[in-house]
Structure formats: C-alpha cells, structure tokens
mmCIF file of C-alpha atoms in Angstrom:
data_model
loop_
_atom_site.group_PDB
_atom_site.id
_atom_site.type_symbol
_atom_site.label_atom_id
_atom_site.label_comp_id
_atom_site.label_asym_id
_atom_site.label_seq_id
_atom_site.Cartn_x
_atom_site.Cartn_y
_atom_site.Cartn_z
ATOM 1 C CA UNK A 168 19.021 20.994 -10.068
ATOM 2 C CA UNK A 169 22.314 19.056 -9.977
ATOM 3 C CA UNK A 170 22.877 15.694 -8.291
ATOM 4 C CA UNK A 171 24.707 17.216 -5.334
ATOM 5 C CA UNK A 172 21.767 19.436 -4.401
ATOM 6 C CA UNK A 173 19.326 16.536 -4.849
ATOM 7 C CA UNK A 174 21.423 14.392 -2.512
ATOM 8 C CA UNK A 175 21.532 17.187 0.060
ATOM 9 C CA UNK A 176 17.762 17.442 0.051
ATOM 10 C CA UNK A 177 17.448 13.699 0.486
ATOM 11 C CA UNK A 178 19.158 14.041 3.847
ATOM 12 C CA UNK A 179 16.083 15.910 5.042
ATOM 13 C CA UNK A 180 13.998 12.799 4.432
ATOM 14 C CA UNK A 181 16.534 10.494 6.025
ATOM 15 C CA UNK A 182 16.447 12.603 9.156
ATOM 16 C CA UNK A 183 12.693 12.072 9.440
ATOM 17 C CA UNK A 184 13.039 8.353 8.825
ATOM 18 C CA UNK A 185 15.755 7.952 11.426
ATOM 19 C CA UNK A 186 18.093 6.468 8.817
ATOM 20 C CA UNK A 187 21.757 7.221 8.154
ATOM 21 C CA UNK A 188 22.670 8.756 4.790
ATOM 22 C CA UNK A 189 23.387 5.323 3.381
ATOM 23 C CA UNK A 190 23.645 3.865 -0.072
ATOM 24 C CA UNK A 191 20.058 2.715 0.406
ATOM 25 C CA UNK A 192 19.062 5.992 -1.217
ATOM 26 C CA UNK A 193 19.572 6.742 -4.872
ATOM 27 C CA UNK A 194 19.617 10.409 -5.841
ATOM 28 C CA UNK A 195 18.596 11.413 -9.331
ATOM 29 C CA UNK A 196 18.970 14.981 -10.662
ATOM 30 C CA UNK A 197 15.477 16.466 -10.640
ATOM 31 C CA UNK A 198 13.621 19.696 -10.268
ATOM 32 C CA UNK A 199 11.117 17.905 -8.039
ATOM 33 C CA UNK A 200 13.424 16.707 -5.290
ATOM 34 C CA UNK A 201 12.425 16.884 -1.640
ATOM 35 C CA UNK A 202 12.338 20.241 0.049
ATOM 36 C CA UNK A 203 11.840 20.969 3.714
ATOM 37 C CA UNK A 204 11.490 24.698 3.147
ATOM 38 C CA UNK A 205 8.973 25.319 0.354
ATOM 39 C CA UNK A 206 5.541 24.367 1.715
ATOM 40 C CA UNK A 207 2.121 25.520 0.595
ATOM 41 C CA UNK A 208 0.624 28.170 2.847
ATOM 42 C CA UNK A 209 -2.497 26.026 3.248
ATOM 43 C CA UNK A 210 -2.686 22.318 4.006
ATOM 44 C CA UNK A 211 -4.153 20.234 1.194
ATOM 45 C CA UNK A 212 -3.423 16.643 2.186
ATOM 46 C CA UNK A 213 -3.969 16.610 5.956
ATOM 47 C CA UNK A 214 -6.818 17.596 8.278
ATOM 48 C CA UNK A 215 -6.549 19.812 11.317
ATOM 49 C CA UNK A 216 -5.610 17.557 14.221
ATOM 50 C CA UNK A 217 -3.766 17.382 17.530
ATOM 51 C CA UNK A 218 -1.842 14.212 16.662
ATOM 52 C CA UNK A 219 0.691 15.237 14.030
ATOM 53 C CA UNK A 220 3.335 17.775 14.904
ATOM 54 C CA UNK A 221 3.615 20.751 12.577
ATOM 55 C CA UNK A 222 6.842 19.282 11.229
ATOM 56 C CA UNK A 223 5.192 15.901 10.522
ATOM 57 C CA UNK A 224 2.228 17.567 8.857
ATOM 58 C CA UNK A 225 4.434 19.678 6.617
ATOM 59 C CA UNK A 226 6.530 16.633 5.753
ATOM 60 C CA UNK A 227 3.476 14.671 4.559
ATOM 61 C CA UNK A 228 2.152 17.680 2.663
ATOM 62 C CA UNK A 229 5.423 18.016 0.761
ATOM 63 C CA UNK A 230 6.373 14.364 0.306
ATOM 64 C CA UNK A 231 3.148 12.321 0.429
ATOM 65 C CA UNK A 232 4.227 9.846 3.105
ATOM 66 C CA UNK A 233 5.088 9.725 6.794
ATOM 67 C CA UNK A 234 6.751 6.954 8.828
ATOM 68 C CA UNK A 235 5.708 6.519 12.469
ATOM 69 C CA UNK A 236 8.217 4.404 14.353
ATOM 70 C CA UNK A 237 7.213 1.489 16.602
ATOM 71 C CA UNK A 238 3.473 2.130 16.244
ATOM 72 C CA UNK A 239 2.101 -1.428 16.363
ATOM 73 C CA UNK A 240 3.046 -3.680 19.276
ATOM 74 C CA UNK A 241 5.046 -6.907 19.005
ATOM 75 C CA UNK A 242 2.127 -8.747 20.606
ATOM 76 C CA UNK A 243 -0.311 -7.633 17.898
ATOM 77 C CA UNK A 244 2.122 -8.422 15.107
ATOM 78 C CA UNK A 245 2.668 -11.907 16.509
ATOM 79 C CA UNK A 246 -1.089 -12.466 16.586
ATOM 80 C CA UNK A 247 -1.389 -11.369 12.939
ATOM 81 C CA UNK A 248 1.487 -13.664 11.983
ATOM 82 C CA UNK A 249 -0.103 -16.638 13.749
ATOM 83 C CA UNK A 250 -3.466 -16.032 12.067
ATOM 84 C CA UNK A 251 -1.816 -15.783 8.652
ATOM 85 C CA UNK A 252 -0.096 -19.124 9.229
ATOM 86 C CA UNK A 253 -3.439 -20.693 10.228
ATOM 87 C CA UNK A 254 -4.979 -19.372 7.006
ATOM 88 C CA UNK A 255 -2.087 -20.744 4.959
ATOM 89 C CA UNK A 256 -2.572 -24.190 6.525
ATOM 90 C CA UNK A 257 -6.277 -24.070 5.703
ATOM 91 C CA UNK A 258 -7.343 -24.113 9.350
ATOM 92 C CA UNK A 259 -9.514 -21.035 8.866
ATOM 93 C CA UNK A 260 -11.219 -19.973 5.657
ATOM 94 C CA UNK A 261 -12.695 -16.479 5.929
ATOM 95 C CA UNK A 262 -15.303 -15.731 3.240
ATOM 96 C CA UNK A 263 -14.137 -13.386 0.498
ATOM 97 C CA UNK A 264 -10.442 -13.868 1.263
ATOM 98 C CA UNK A 265 -8.212 -14.151 -1.799
ATOM 99 C CA UNK A 266 -4.948 -16.070 -1.403
ATOM 100 C CA UNK A 267 -2.283 -15.338 -3.996
ATOM 101 C CA UNK A 268 0.879 -17.130 -5.122
ATOM 102 C CA UNK A 269 3.967 -15.898 -6.912
ATOM 103 C CA UNK A 270 3.715 -16.344 -10.678
ATOM 104 C CA UNK A 271 6.648 -18.798 -10.621
ATOM 105 C CA UNK A 272 4.809 -21.238 -8.334
ATOM 106 C CA UNK A 273 1.196 -20.451 -9.214
ATOM 107 C CA UNK A 274 0.710 -23.736 -11.087
ATOM 108 C CA UNK A 275 2.876 -25.866 -8.818
ATOM 109 C CA UNK A 276 1.374 -28.376 -6.420
ATOM 110 C CA UNK A 277 2.527 -27.793 -2.858
ATOM 111 C CA UNK A 278 0.923 -28.545 0.471
ATOM 112 C CA UNK A 279 -0.765 -25.398 1.826
ATOM 113 C CA UNK A 280 1.777 -23.476 3.875
ATOM 114 C CA UNK A 281 3.300 -20.076 4.520
ATOM 115 C CA UNK A 282 5.892 -20.869 1.814
ATOM 116 C CA UNK A 283 3.243 -21.001 -0.910
ATOM 117 C CA UNK A 284 0.964 -18.053 -0.151
ATOM 118 C CA UNK A 285 2.487 -14.661 -0.981
ATOM 119 C CA UNK A 286 -0.506 -12.473 -0.170
ATOM 120 C CA UNK A 287 -3.770 -12.694 1.745
ATOM 121 C CA UNK A 288 -6.049 -10.027 0.292
ATOM 122 C CA UNK A 289 -9.483 -8.834 1.422
ATOM 123 C CA UNK A 290 -9.373 -10.178 4.971
ATOM 124 C CA UNK A 291 -12.288 -8.026 6.136
ATOM 125 C CA UNK A 292 -14.179 -11.148 7.253
ATOM 126 C CA UNK A 293 -11.297 -12.496 9.334
ATOM 127 C CA UNK A 294 -11.867 -11.118 12.819
ATOM 128 C CA UNK A 295 -8.265 -11.506 13.956
ATOM 129 C CA UNK A 296 -6.523 -9.911 10.951
ATOM 130 C CA UNK A 297 -9.161 -7.199 10.655
ATOM 131 C CA UNK A 298 -8.274 -6.067 14.167
ATOM 132 C CA UNK A 299 -5.353 -4.298 12.480
ATOM 133 C CA UNK A 300 -7.825 -1.939 10.796
ATOM 134 C CA UNK A 301 -9.428 -1.042 14.113
ATOM 135 C CA UNK A 302 -6.328 -0.516 16.261
ATOM 136 C CA UNK A 303 -6.711 2.837 18.047
ATOM 137 C CA UNK A 304 -3.059 3.669 17.416
ATOM 138 C CA UNK A 305 -3.622 3.242 13.656
ATOM 139 C CA UNK A 306 -6.947 5.086 13.480
ATOM 140 C CA UNK A 307 -5.543 7.981 15.497
ATOM 141 C CA UNK A 308 -3.236 8.769 12.580
ATOM 142 C CA UNK A 309 -5.649 7.777 9.815
ATOM 143 C CA UNK A 310 -8.116 10.398 11.008
ATOM 144 C CA UNK A 311 -5.488 13.077 10.326
ATOM 145 C CA UNK A 312 -5.906 12.288 6.618
ATOM 146 C CA UNK A 313 -9.529 11.139 6.262
ATOM 147 C CA UNK A 314 -11.449 12.936 8.968
ATOM 148 C CA UNK A 315 -13.636 11.241 11.628
ATOM 149 C CA UNK A 316 -15.797 9.004 9.404
ATOM 150 C CA UNK A 317 -13.451 6.191 8.394
ATOM 151 C CA UNK A 318 -13.939 3.213 6.081
ATOM 152 C CA UNK A 319 -11.472 0.329 5.773
ATOM 153 C CA UNK A 320 -11.560 -0.310 2.024
ATOM 154 C CA UNK A 321 -8.719 -2.646 1.070
ATOM 155 C CA UNK A 322 -6.812 -5.087 3.266
ATOM 156 C CA UNK A 323 -3.674 -7.109 2.606
ATOM 157 C CA UNK A 324 -1.082 -9.184 4.418
ATOM 158 C CA UNK A 325 1.925 -9.398 2.114
ATOM 159 C CA UNK A 326 4.332 -12.324 2.411
ATOM 160 C CA UNK A 327 7.032 -11.432 -0.116
ATOM 161 C CA UNK A 328 8.839 -14.695 -0.923
ATOM 162 C CA UNK A 329 12.534 -15.275 -1.557
ATOM 163 C CA UNK A 330 13.013 -14.406 -5.217
ATOM 164 C CA UNK A 331 13.471 -17.486 -7.435
ATOM 165 C CA UNK A 332 15.979 -15.641 -9.602
ATOM 166 C CA UNK A 333 13.503 -14.089 -12.022
ATOM 167 C CA UNK A 334 12.809 -10.975 -9.909
ATOM 168 C CA UNK A 335 9.093 -11.799 -9.846
ATOM 169 C CA UNK A 336 8.861 -10.877 -6.160
ATOM 170 C CA UNK A 337 9.313 -7.179 -6.970
ATOM 171 C CA UNK A 338 6.366 -4.826 -7.404
ATOM 172 C CA UNK A 339 6.486 -2.276 -10.249
ATOM 173 C CA UNK A 340 6.183 1.429 -9.556
ATOM 174 C CA UNK A 341 2.496 2.282 -9.315
ATOM 175 C CA UNK A 342 -0.144 4.507 -7.744
ATOM 176 C CA UNK A 343 -2.764 2.822 -5.578
ATOM 177 C CA UNK A 344 -5.506 5.132 -6.829
ATOM 178 C CA UNK A 345 -5.399 3.143 -10.093
ATOM 179 C CA UNK A 346 -7.366 0.416 -8.289
ATOM 180 C CA UNK A 347 -9.909 2.636 -6.533
ATOM 181 C CA UNK A 348 -13.214 3.893 -8.027
ATOM 182 C CA UNK A 349 -13.753 6.465 -5.278
ATOM 183 C CA UNK A 350 -12.671 10.033 -4.730
ATOM 184 C CA UNK A 351 -11.397 12.510 -3.636
ATOM 185 C CA UNK A 352 -7.884 11.114 -3.480
ATOM 186 C CA UNK A 353 -6.904 13.480 -0.668
ATOM 187 C CA UNK A 354 -9.357 11.670 1.630
ATOM 188 C CA UNK A 355 -7.674 8.268 1.133
ATOM 189 C CA UNK A 356 -4.590 6.975 2.941
ATOM 190 C CA UNK A 357 -2.755 3.689 3.255
ATOM 191 C CA UNK A 358 -1.358 2.377 6.536
ATOM 192 C CA UNK A 359 1.448 -0.157 5.873
ATOM 193 C CA UNK A 360 3.103 -1.838 8.872
ATOM 194 C CA UNK A 361 6.344 -3.810 8.808
ATOM 195 C CA UNK A 362 6.018 -7.171 10.568
ATOM 196 C CA UNK A 363 9.811 -7.566 10.787
ATOM 197 C CA UNK A 364 12.960 -5.698 9.836
ATOM 198 C CA UNK A 365 12.635 -4.593 6.213
ATOM 199 C CA UNK A 366 15.411 -3.203 4.035
ATOM 200 C CA UNK A 367 16.590 -3.355 0.430
ATOM 201 C CA UNK A 368 17.786 -6.943 0.844
ATOM 202 C CA UNK A 369 14.294 -8.330 1.463
ATOM 203 C CA UNK A 370 12.399 -5.872 -0.736
ATOM 204 C CA UNK A 371 11.470 -2.732 1.181
ATOM 205 C CA UNK A 372 9.102 -0.113 -0.142
ATOM 206 C CA UNK A 373 10.565 2.522 -2.438
ATOM 207 C CA UNK A 374 8.751 5.855 -2.748
ATOM 208 C CA UNK A 375 9.104 8.851 -5.049
ATOM 209 C CA UNK A 376 8.541 11.790 -2.699
ATOM 210 C CA UNK A 377 6.288 14.572 -3.943
ATOM 211 C CA UNK A 378 4.647 12.538 -6.712
ATOM 212 C CA UNK A 379 1.329 12.633 -4.829
ATOM 213 C CA UNK A 380 0.953 16.163 -6.182
ATOM 214 C CA UNK A 381 0.621 14.823 -9.722
ATOM 215 C CA UNK A 382 -2.220 13.097 -11.541
ATOM 216 C CA UNK A 383 -3.182 9.452 -11.953
ATOM 217 C CA UNK A 384 -1.060 7.906 -14.715
ATOM 218 C CA UNK A 385 -1.975 5.056 -17.089
ATOM 219 C CA UNK A 386 -1.094 1.627 -15.660
ATOM 220 C CA UNK A 387 -0.734 -1.856 -17.144
ATOM 221 C CA UNK A 388 1.400 -4.977 -16.800
ATOM 222 C CA UNK A 389 5.113 -4.298 -17.279
ATOM 223 C CA UNK A 390 6.900 -6.359 -19.916
ATOM 224 C CA UNK A 391 9.178 -8.299 -17.575
ATOM 225 C CA UNK A 392 10.996 -11.338 -18.863
ATOM 226 C CA UNK A 393 10.439 -13.420 -15.735
ATOM 227 C CA UNK A 394 6.699 -12.776 -15.611
ATOM 228 C CA UNK A 395 4.486 -10.527 -13.510
ATOM 229 C CA UNK A 396 2.158 -11.392 -10.649
ATOM 230 C CA UNK A 397 -1.585 -10.993 -11.088
ATOM 231 C CA UNK A 398 -2.833 -7.393 -10.808
ATOM 232 C CA UNK A 399 0.724 -6.054 -10.386
ATOM 233 C CA UNK A 400 0.091 -3.159 -12.743
ATOM 234 C CA UNK A 401 2.779 -0.535 -13.161
ATOM 235 C CA UNK A 402 3.020 2.982 -14.553
ATOM 236 C CA UNK A 403 3.534 2.859 -18.291
ATOM 237 C CA UNK A 404 5.443 6.104 -18.763
ATOM 238 C CA UNK A 405 7.698 5.564 -15.750
ATOM 239 C CA UNK A 406 10.257 8.212 -16.606
ATOM 240 C CA UNK A 407 9.901 9.822 -13.195
ATOM 241 C CA UNK A 408 13.058 11.700 -12.239
ATOM 242 C CA UNK A 409 12.137 12.303 -8.616
ATOM 243 C CA UNK A 410 14.708 11.092 -6.127
ATOM 244 C CA UNK A 411 13.823 7.625 -4.841
ATOM 245 C CA UNK A 412 13.776 6.825 -1.142
ATOM 246 C CA UNK A 413 13.975 3.264 0.145
ATOM 247 C CA UNK A 414 12.071 2.880 3.421
ATOM 248 C CA UNK A 415 14.123 0.847 5.870
ATOM 249 C CA UNK A 416 11.676 -0.111 8.621
ATOM 250 C CA UNK A 417 11.688 -2.072 11.863
ATOM 251 C CA UNK A 418 8.971 -4.374 13.169
ATOM 252 C CA UNK A 419 5.967 -2.254 14.141
ATOM 253 C CA UNK A 420 6.987 0.797 12.122
ATOM 254 C CA UNK A 421 4.092 2.110 10.021
ATOM 255 C CA UNK A 422 4.153 4.300 6.932
ATOM 256 C CA UNK A 423 1.084 6.325 5.958
ATOM 257 C CA UNK A 424 0.985 7.400 2.328
ATOM 258 C CA UNK A 425 -1.213 9.133 -0.251
ATOM 259 C CA UNK A 426 -2.867 7.025 -3.014
ATOM 260 C CA UNK A 427 -1.200 9.072 -5.776
ATOM 261 C CA UNK A 428 2.289 8.605 -4.349
ATOM 262 C CA UNK A 429 4.356 6.577 -6.814
ATOM 263 C CA UNK A 430 5.864 3.598 -5.024
ATOM 264 C CA UNK A 431 6.859 -0.030 -5.450
ATOM 265 C CA UNK A 432 9.180 -2.606 -3.899
ATOM 266 C CA UNK A 433 12.273 -4.527 -4.915
ATOM 267 C CA UNK A 434 12.767 -8.266 -5.084
ATOM 268 C CA UNK A 435 13.552 -10.310 -1.988
ATOM 269 C CA UNK A 436 17.198 -11.358 -2.142
ATOM 270 C CA UNK A 437 17.135 -13.222 1.191
ATOM 271 C CA UNK A 438 16.050 -16.757 2.038
ATOM 272 C CA UNK A 439 13.285 -15.579 4.351
ATOM 273 C CA UNK A 440 9.785 -14.244 3.752
ATOM 274 C CA UNK A 441 9.204 -10.508 4.208
ATOM 275 C CA UNK A 442 5.867 -9.746 5.864
ATOM 276 C CA UNK A 443 3.828 -6.559 6.107
ATOM 277 C CA UNK A 444 0.171 -5.865 6.863
ATOM 278 C CA UNK A 445 -1.743 -2.954 5.373
ATOM 279 C CA UNK A 446 -5.110 -1.300 4.928
ATOM 280 C CA UNK A 447 -6.303 1.485 2.671
ATOM 281 C CA UNK A 448 -8.651 3.774 4.524
ATOM 282 C CA UNK A 449 -10.998 6.356 3.037
ATOM 283 C CA UNK A 450 -13.329 8.978 4.387
ATOM 284 C CA UNK A 451 -16.892 7.656 4.442
ATOM 285 C CA UNK A 452 -17.756 10.982 2.800
ATOM 286 C CA UNK A 453 -15.968 9.913 -0.396
ATOM 287 C CA UNK A 454 -18.061 9.130 -3.463
ATOM 288 C CA UNK A 455 -17.863 6.476 -6.157
ATOM 289 C CA UNK A 456 -17.053 7.282 -9.771
ATOM 290 C CA UNK A 457 -17.622 5.459 -13.053
ATOM 291 C CA UNK A 458 -14.207 4.428 -14.440
ATOM 292 C CA UNK A 459 -15.458 3.436 -17.887
ATOM 293 C CA UNK A 460 -13.657 5.393 -20.568
ATOM 294 C CA UNK A 461 -10.780 6.228 -18.202
ATOM 295 C CA UNK A 462 -7.291 4.790 -17.667
ATOM 296 C CA UNK A 463 -8.793 2.619 -14.899
ATOM 297 C CA UNK A 464 -11.064 0.700 -17.254
ATOM 298 C CA UNK A 465 -8.472 -2.066 -17.698
ATOM 299 C CA UNK A 466 -8.270 -2.847 -13.975
ATOM 300 C CA UNK A 467 -12.075 -2.802 -13.708
ATOM 301 C CA UNK A 468 -12.331 -5.469 -16.408
ATOM 302 C CA UNK A 469 -9.685 -7.593 -14.708
ATOM 303 C CA UNK A 470 -11.170 -7.361 -11.214
ATOM 304 C CA UNK A 471 -14.727 -8.016 -12.428
ATOM 305 C CA UNK A 472 -13.516 -11.024 -14.422
ATOM 306 C CA UNK A 473 -11.683 -12.322 -11.352
ATOM 307 C CA UNK A 474 -14.792 -11.913 -9.197
ATOM 308 C CA UNK A 475 -16.829 -13.878 -11.717
ATOM 309 C CA UNK A 476 -14.236 -16.641 -11.764
ATOM 310 C CA UNK A 477 -13.671 -16.877 -8.003
ATOM 311 C CA UNK A 478 -17.122 -16.192 -6.626
ATOM 312 C CA UNK A 479 -19.429 -17.150 -9.475
ATOM 313 C CA UNK A 480 -20.817 -13.635 -9.843
ATOM 314 C CA UNK A 481 -22.654 -13.614 -13.165
ATOM 315 C CA UNK A 482 -24.816 -10.501 -13.152
ATOM 316 C CA UNK A 483 -23.582 -7.212 -14.550
ATOM 317 C CA UNK A 484 -21.344 -5.744 -11.852
ATOM 318 C CA UNK A 485 -18.904 -2.867 -11.772
ATOM 319 C CA UNK A 486 -15.769 -1.935 -9.858
ATOM 320 C CA UNK A 487 -17.964 0.230 -7.650
ATOM 321 C CA UNK A 488 -20.119 -2.784 -6.699
ATOM 322 C CA UNK A 489 -17.085 -4.821 -5.696
ATOM 323 C CA UNK A 490 -15.570 -2.071 -3.562
ATOM 324 C CA UNK A 491 -18.848 -1.309 -1.833
ATOM 325 C CA UNK A 492 -18.950 -4.947 -0.704
ATOM 326 C CA UNK A 493 -15.358 -4.822 0.553
ATOM 327 C CA UNK A 494 -15.667 -1.637 2.576
ATOM 328 C CA UNK A 495 -16.195 -1.734 6.345
ATOM 329 C CA UNK A 496 -16.929 1.155 8.676
ATOM 330 C CA UNK A 497 -14.299 1.346 11.437
ATOM 331 C CA UNK A 498 -15.083 4.752 12.948
ATOM 332 C CA UNK A 499 -17.843 7.366 12.796
ATOM 333 C CA UNK A 500 -20.751 7.123 10.355
ATOM 334 C CA UNK A 501 -21.041 5.429 6.968
ATOM 335 C CA UNK A 502 -22.088 8.359 4.809
ATOM 336 C CA UNK A 503 -21.490 7.449 1.145
ATOM 337 C CA UNK A 504 -19.042 4.575 0.811
#
C-alpha cells in the first residue's frame, strides 16, 4: 500500500478521535494500516454489551483502542491531583505505593514535591486515588472488554516531567502484556485518563493501530544515550511499519486499549508536568501463567528484585505472587485472580 492510501485510512481514525487531519499524525506505507471496512465477522476483543455503539465496537476490534471524550469529571480529576500532591509532599504514605523519579534526577537531593516524583505506581491502598478504579463511568466501559467480574490489577498516576534535554521523559514503544503474568490477553484492558490537555508538545500517547492482533514481542531496555527510566522496557525488534497515531486528548478524555497494542509516548517539550491516571483491568476469570523460560522472564527477575529491595521480601516469590497481592476486586466476584 502506498503512502497516499495509508494517509487516507488514517483520516478514519482522526474522525473517531475528533481531531483534524493535522501533522500530529505520521503516515508510514504499510499493509497493516487502519481500515474501517474490513472487520472480522465475529467479535474477538469485545463482549456483547449495550454501552458501545456498533461503530465503536468495530473500531476497537480493528484498531485495539477507543477514546471516550470527557468521561471523567473535572471535580474527580482535581481530587486526584490534590491527593497526588499530598503524596509528593509526604503528607500521606499509602502502603505498597512506589514513587518513581526520572533517571536524570533519581540521585539528586530535592525536597519532596510534585517536581520530583514522576510516577506514583500501585496506589491500590490509597482510598482517594483508587476511587478512579471504581468510578461507574469507567467500569461501564471496562465491562465491555472484561465481562462482569472485574479486577483492578495495575494502577499508576503519571507525572511526565519537562524533559531535561536528554529525552528521558519519553517512553519506548512497548506492549503492556510484557509485564503481566495472566491471560487471556483479550480479557485485559487499560483505562488511561488525561488529567489536562495532552498533545505532542507535552508527550501524548502514540499508538500503532491494529498491532493488538499480533503476538507478544521480546522487550528490554533500549540503548538510549541519555539513559532510560526504571522498568521502561521497549520492543527490541521495533521495525513496525503500521501507521502511528498520536492521541491528542483533553482533560477527562479516556482511552481504553488492548494489552498487546504497541504504544509509547514522546518526551515533554514544555515547562509543565503532564499528568494522566490509569488502571489496567482484567477479568477475574483470567488465570496466572509461569513466565519462566519465556520473553517475560527478564521483567520477572527485575520486579522480584525490586520487591526484595523495597519491601524486604526474602522468600522465593514469583511475578504471579506479586500481581496477586496487587489485584483488587472492583466489580462482581473474584474467581481466579
């Protein structure tokens, strides 16, 4: 397929996102570009529901993501922002929460503040932030992908900092399933909500539509000159030719995406911090797998080592053990996870 046809098909996506056909989208010649016409006769990635329109359901099936505009209220986002700032100042210290810094300031000594912490991960014990994972407007859509028994498995509030000039604030292209020892992948979905206007200037998400139909690829740290943040693994054979779509989002907009969808984010070229809050949900009917001997073995070793260092866990534990402790039931019954 030539570049002109790929660009034409990209306009289909832009129409769904409510974006103009701007230079925010880069079209690459590919045989796997977005199509609004060729859908599978049966749905593989969504459940029967009365929430998604047929058009929305087909769009997710074909592309692996779906943006819902203005889903989370300004009032809720302000509450999440205030709680994050309290955490950064050390006023609240939820158990199990991991606070992360950019690699360029990781060893620097600064007073605790929003300008130091770039991510609050695993906030399942923080009542205020965890409200995000229980919002009815979020779960209404999550159920379309997971079914009625829903576990909140992985939580993050991302505070992408202004880039120091080394592009360390970017996130390499990756698939979230690399981090998860549970399956099936079609019963997992991420909800990612913009807490302010997000575009290419402050490091919006970039997705490769249709890549959720592929397999899990080997991941590891990219060889970047400026350094890479902890656990920012990227796809090693990243020769993907799928057209890339940059998700320009407004405050409250939420994107739902499949764990095999290849995505990442650019560096923050502004002087402000770019915030988003997210949760990976999974059907409670999912099951754990042993990742030893697979491409996920490297992330298991890293996460287990980190748990030992941060929490003093000494006994023989696995990735499965860690995720089973993180998971929280938010709807229905806890079956397996």
